[in-house]
Amino acid sequence: MTAKDLLNQGVDLARQGNCVGAIALFNTVIKYLPNYAKAYYNRGCAHYSSHDYGLAIEDFSWAIHLNPSYTSAYLNRGNTHRRLGHQDAALEDFERGIQLAPLSTRGYCNRGLLRLDIADYSGAVRDFDYALKLQPYFPHAYLWRGCAWLRCGNFQAAIDDLYQVIALKPACAEAYNHYGLASFCLGKYEQSLKALNQAIALDEKFADAYNNRARLRAELGQYAEAMADYCTALNLNPALPKGYPQTVTQLRDRIQDCPASGKFAVLINRGNTRAALGDIEGALNDYSEALRLSPEHAFAYYNRGLVHLYDHRYEMAADDFSEAIRLSPNYANAFSHRSSIRHHLGDLNEALEDIDQALTLNKNLASAYAQRGRIHMDLRSYEQALTDFNQALKLQPDEAHTLNERSVLRFRLNDLDGALADVNRALELQPQFPDAYINRSLIRFDRGDRSGALQDIDIVMTLHQQRATQAS
């Protein structure tokens, strides 16, 4: 039996998953032919499949040393470096491989995947463009380019590519999963749900698809169904692998979103859903467990701070917002909420400092203008407060609470007509708003409308009775 025969037997064993046997045969070939580059290359592939990445790099490097034009060795060593997080080394290998074989679809795809890892999404799109010019019916290139479009925020382009994947490979659950993500981001919820359902139908153990569908259902207000999907995702894969973006939470720039896949993300999202269901302790437990796993995420502290704030645990909320700010000094919303706590606790000067910083960081944060307006009211700086409320309502004209607060301010400034107009609009937007009825009753008394004022007080009493009945 020749060395080539032994090599081919080893390749067959490796394809069957018997890497140990394959490596033993490759060792024999190398013993007799120590300068046979192909033997080192194939042994490197077997080591890679066995997750022995250090040994894989050694073998690919020997293959390159023996044959400096060995394109596949460069590409596979690049993939191994990529797996180990050696991004610069991986890029160097991929570029050398492309130089040696400029018509290699594989080379462009490998470099495109690396560019996805390092968030060079436009570069990734270009690489997949080249790959598809070379091989127009390659479904994975469409899939990966679709992922790059998702991260670029070009959701329609992502849908177009993912549609091509589905046409070429109808049983590709991952394509339906990403299609569902892109549809979600375009607000096409019915289309998104249909795609995610299909992903799960094709692969009932697809943890990411359950996670994505859970986020969609939470967005639709279907909290019980969302909770079931989050729990399924965790049960299927308690340690979901990190990789290029695959979850809805990585694509939605909202306050509760989690920009990473894995168990951490599922815990955060399940915590969000538990908070929405009123399960405060369950939400706090999920956030705390997520932070135990990965304590460097500012938004996780921010989410937990919001729940503490909702539950009137002001000092704990302030601590979480402070930690979020320490980790992310440009976190405008964290400054805004910490300001509201300091305001509530009577520290007006520090509250004003925080809210000024929030608005320095984000001049379009309507809630921050409203918060600063409240502080200025307590400081009796009424004109400054009015300026802030006006700006808040310019940004969010249908915010009932801000309208009611401006109404209170206008009443203090003796602008009764303006005060009444604001509170009436607030009640149009939010008919079951007790504070607004109380405010309007005061305005009506001052205008001489005793009957209207008493009517508003009756409504307030009815609303409180209804809430007491619901609570019991």
Coordinates of C-alpha atoms in Angstrom, one line a residue, residues 153-384:
G153 CA -29.7 48.0 8.6
N154 CA -30.7 47.4 5.0
F155 CA -33.5 45.0 5.9
Q156 CA -35.1 44.9 2.4
A157 CA -31.8 43.9 0.8
A158 CA -31.5 41.2 3.5
I159 CA -35.0 39.9 2.7
D160 CA -34.1 39.8 -1.0
D161 CA -31.0 37.7 -0.3
L162 CA -32.8 35.4 2.1
Y163 CA -35.6 34.8 -0.3
Q164 CA -32.9 33.6 -2.8
V165 CA -31.6 31.2 -0.1
I166 CA -35.1 29.8 0.4
A167 CA -35.6 29.4 -3.4
L168 CA -32.3 27.5 -3.7
K169 CA -32.5 25.6 -0.5
P170 CA -36.1 25.4 0.8
A171 CA -35.3 23.4 3.9
C172 CA -32.8 25.9 5.2
A173 CA -34.2 26.7 8.7
E174 CA -31.5 29.4 9.2
A175 CA -32.7 31.3 6.2
Y176 CA -36.3 31.4 7.5
N177 CA -34.9 32.5 10.9
H178 CA -33.0 35.5 9.4
Y179 CA -36.0 36.3 7.1
G180 CA -38.1 36.5 10.2
L181 CA -35.6 38.9 11.7
A182 CA -35.5 41.2 8.7
S183 CA -39.3 41.2 8.5
F184 CA -39.6 42.1 12.2
C185 CA -37.3 45.0 11.7
L186 CA -39.5 46.3 8.9
G187 CA -42.6 46.0 11.1
K188 CA -44.0 43.1 9.0
Y189 CA -45.0 41.1 12.0
E190 CA -47.3 38.6 10.3
Q191 CA -44.6 37.8 7.7
S192 CA -42.0 37.6 10.5
L193 CA -44.1 35.1 12.5
K194 CA -44.8 33.0 9.5
A195 CA -41.0 32.7 8.7
L196 CA -40.0 32.0 12.3
N197 CA -42.8 29.3 12.6
Q198 CA -41.3 27.7 9.5
A199 CA -37.8 27.8 10.9
I200 CA -39.0 26.0 14.0
A201 CA -41.1 23.5 11.8
L202 CA -37.9 22.7 9.9
D203 CA -35.8 22.4 13.1
E204 CA -37.7 22.0 16.3
K205 CA -34.5 22.4 18.3
F206 CA -33.6 25.7 16.8
A207 CA -33.0 27.7 20.0
D208 CA -32.3 31.0 18.3
A209 CA -35.6 30.8 16.3
Y210 CA -37.5 30.3 19.6
N211 CA -35.7 33.3 21.1
N212 CA -36.5 35.4 18.1
R213 CA -40.1 34.4 18.0
A214 CA -40.3 35.1 21.7
R215 CA -39.1 38.7 21.1
L216 CA -41.7 39.1 18.3
R217 CA -44.5 37.8 20.6
A218 CA -43.5 40.2 23.3
E219 CA -43.6 43.0 20.8
L220 CA -47.2 41.9 19.9
G221 CA -48.1 41.9 23.6
Q222 CA -48.4 38.0 23.7
Y223 CA -46.4 37.8 26.9
A224 CA -47.4 34.3 27.9
E225 CA -46.5 32.8 24.5
A226 CA -43.2 34.8 24.6
M227 CA -42.3 33.4 28.0
A228 CA -42.9 29.9 26.7
D229 CA -40.6 30.5 23.8
Y230 CA -37.9 32.0 26.0
C231 CA -38.0 29.0 28.3
T232 CA -37.9 26.6 25.4
A233 CA -34.8 28.4 24.0
L234 CA -33.1 28.1 27.4
N235 CA -34.0 24.4 27.8
L236 CA -32.9 23.5 24.3
N237 CA -29.5 25.2 24.6
P238 CA -28.5 26.6 28.0
A239 CA -25.3 27.9 26.6
L240 CA -26.2 29.2 23.1
P241 CA -23.0 29.7 21.0
K242 CA -21.9 33.2 20.1
G243 CA -21.4 34.0 16.5
Y244 CA -22.4 36.5 13.9
P245 CA -25.8 38.2 14.5
Q246 CA -28.7 35.8 14.6
T247 CA -31.2 37.2 17.0
V248 CA -33.9 39.9 16.8
T249 CA -32.5 41.5 19.9
Q250 CA -29.2 42.2 18.2
L251 CA -31.0 44.1 15.5
R252 CA -33.4 46.3 17.3
D253 CA -32.0 49.4 18.9
R254 CA -34.5 49.6 21.8
I255 CA -33.8 50.0 25.4
Q256 CA -34.6 46.4 26.4
D257 CA -32.7 44.8 23.5
C258 CA -29.7 42.6 24.0
P259 CA -26.9 43.0 21.5
A260 CA -25.4 39.5 21.8
S261 CA -26.6 36.0 21.3
G262 CA -26.3 33.2 23.9
K263 CA -27.7 32.4 27.3
F264 CA -27.0 36.0 28.4
A265 CA -29.3 37.3 25.7
V266 CA -32.1 34.9 26.5
L267 CA -31.9 35.7 30.2
I268 CA -32.2 39.4 29.5
N269 CA -35.1 39.0 27.1
R270 CA -36.9 36.6 29.5
G271 CA -36.3 39.2 32.2
N272 CA -37.9 41.8 30.0
T273 CA -41.0 39.6 29.4
R274 CA -41.3 38.8 33.1
A275 CA -41.2 42.5 33.9
A276 CA -43.9 43.1 31.3
L277 CA -46.0 40.4 33.1
G278 CA -45.5 42.1 36.4
D279 CA -43.2 39.3 37.7
I280 CA -40.7 41.7 39.3
E281 CA -38.7 39.2 41.3
G282 CA -38.4 36.8 38.3
A283 CA -37.2 39.7 36.1
L284 CA -34.6 40.8 38.7
N285 CA -33.4 37.2 39.1
D286 CA -32.9 36.9 35.3
Y287 CA -31.1 40.2 35.0
S288 CA -28.9 39.3 38.0
E289 CA -28.0 35.9 36.6
A290 CA -27.2 37.5 33.2
L291 CA -24.9 39.9 34.9
R292 CA -23.2 37.1 36.8
L293 CA -22.4 35.5 33.5
S294 CA -21.4 38.7 31.7
P295 CA -21.0 41.7 34.1
E296 CA -19.6 44.2 31.5
H297 CA -22.9 45.0 29.7
A298 CA -24.1 48.5 30.7
F299 CA -27.6 48.0 29.3
A300 CA -28.2 45.0 31.6
Y301 CA -27.6 47.2 34.6
Y302 CA -29.9 49.8 33.0
N303 CA -32.7 47.2 32.5
R304 CA -32.4 46.0 36.1
G305 CA -32.4 49.7 37.3
L306 CA -35.6 50.3 35.5
V307 CA -37.3 47.4 37.3
H308 CA -35.9 48.6 40.6
L309 CA -37.3 52.0 39.8
Y310 CA -40.7 50.6 38.9
D311 CA -40.7 48.8 42.2
H312 CA -39.7 51.9 44.2
R313 CA -36.3 50.6 45.1
Y314 CA -34.7 53.9 44.5
E315 CA -31.3 53.4 45.9
M316 CA -30.8 50.1 44.2
A317 CA -32.0 51.6 40.9
A318 CA -29.6 54.5 41.3
D319 CA -26.7 52.1 41.9
D320 CA -27.6 50.2 38.7
F321 CA -27.8 53.4 36.7
S322 CA -24.5 54.5 38.1
E323 CA -22.9 51.2 37.1
A324 CA -24.4 51.5 33.6
I325 CA -22.8 55.0 33.4
R326 CA -19.5 53.8 34.6
L327 CA -19.4 51.1 31.9
S328 CA -20.8 53.4 29.3
P329 CA -20.2 57.1 30.0
N330 CA -22.3 58.2 27.1
Y331 CA -25.5 56.4 28.2
A332 CA -27.9 59.3 28.1
N333 CA -31.0 57.4 29.3
A334 CA -29.1 56.2 32.4
F335 CA -28.2 59.8 33.3
S336 CA -31.9 60.7 32.7
H337 CA -33.3 58.0 35.0
R338 CA -30.7 58.6 37.7
S339 CA -31.7 62.3 37.6
S340 CA -35.3 61.3 38.2
I341 CA -34.3 59.3 41.3
R342 CA -32.1 62.1 42.7
H343 CA -35.0 64.5 42.0
H344 CA -37.4 62.2 43.9
L345 CA -34.9 62.0 46.8
G346 CA -34.7 65.8 47.0
D347 CA -31.2 66.3 45.6
L348 CA -32.2 68.9 43.0
N349 CA -28.7 70.1 42.1
E350 CA -27.3 66.6 41.3
A351 CA -30.5 65.8 39.5
L352 CA -30.1 68.9 37.4
E353 CA -26.4 67.9 36.7
D354 CA -27.5 64.5 35.5
I355 CA -30.3 65.7 33.2
D356 CA -28.0 68.3 31.7
Q357 CA -25.5 65.6 30.9
A358 CA -28.2 63.4 29.4
L359 CA -29.2 66.3 27.1
T360 CA -25.6 67.0 26.2
L361 CA -25.3 63.4 25.0
N362 CA -28.7 63.3 23.3
K363 CA -30.5 66.6 22.4
N364 CA -33.5 64.7 21.0
L365 CA -34.4 62.9 24.3
A366 CA -37.9 64.1 24.9
S367 CA -38.2 62.5 28.3
A368 CA -35.1 64.3 29.5
Y369 CA -36.5 67.7 28.6
A370 CA -39.7 66.7 30.5
Q371 CA -37.6 65.6 33.5
R372 CA -35.6 68.9 33.5
G373 CA -38.9 70.8 33.3
R374 CA -40.0 69.1 36.5
I375 CA -36.8 70.0 38.2
H376 CA -37.0 73.6 37.1
M377 CA -40.6 73.7 38.4
D378 CA -39.4 72.6 41.9
L379 CA -36.7 75.2 41.7
R380 CA -39.4 77.7 40.8
S381 CA -37.7 78.5 37.5
Y382 CA -41.0 78.5 35.7
E383 CA -39.9 80.1 32.4
Q384 CA -37.1 77.6 32.1

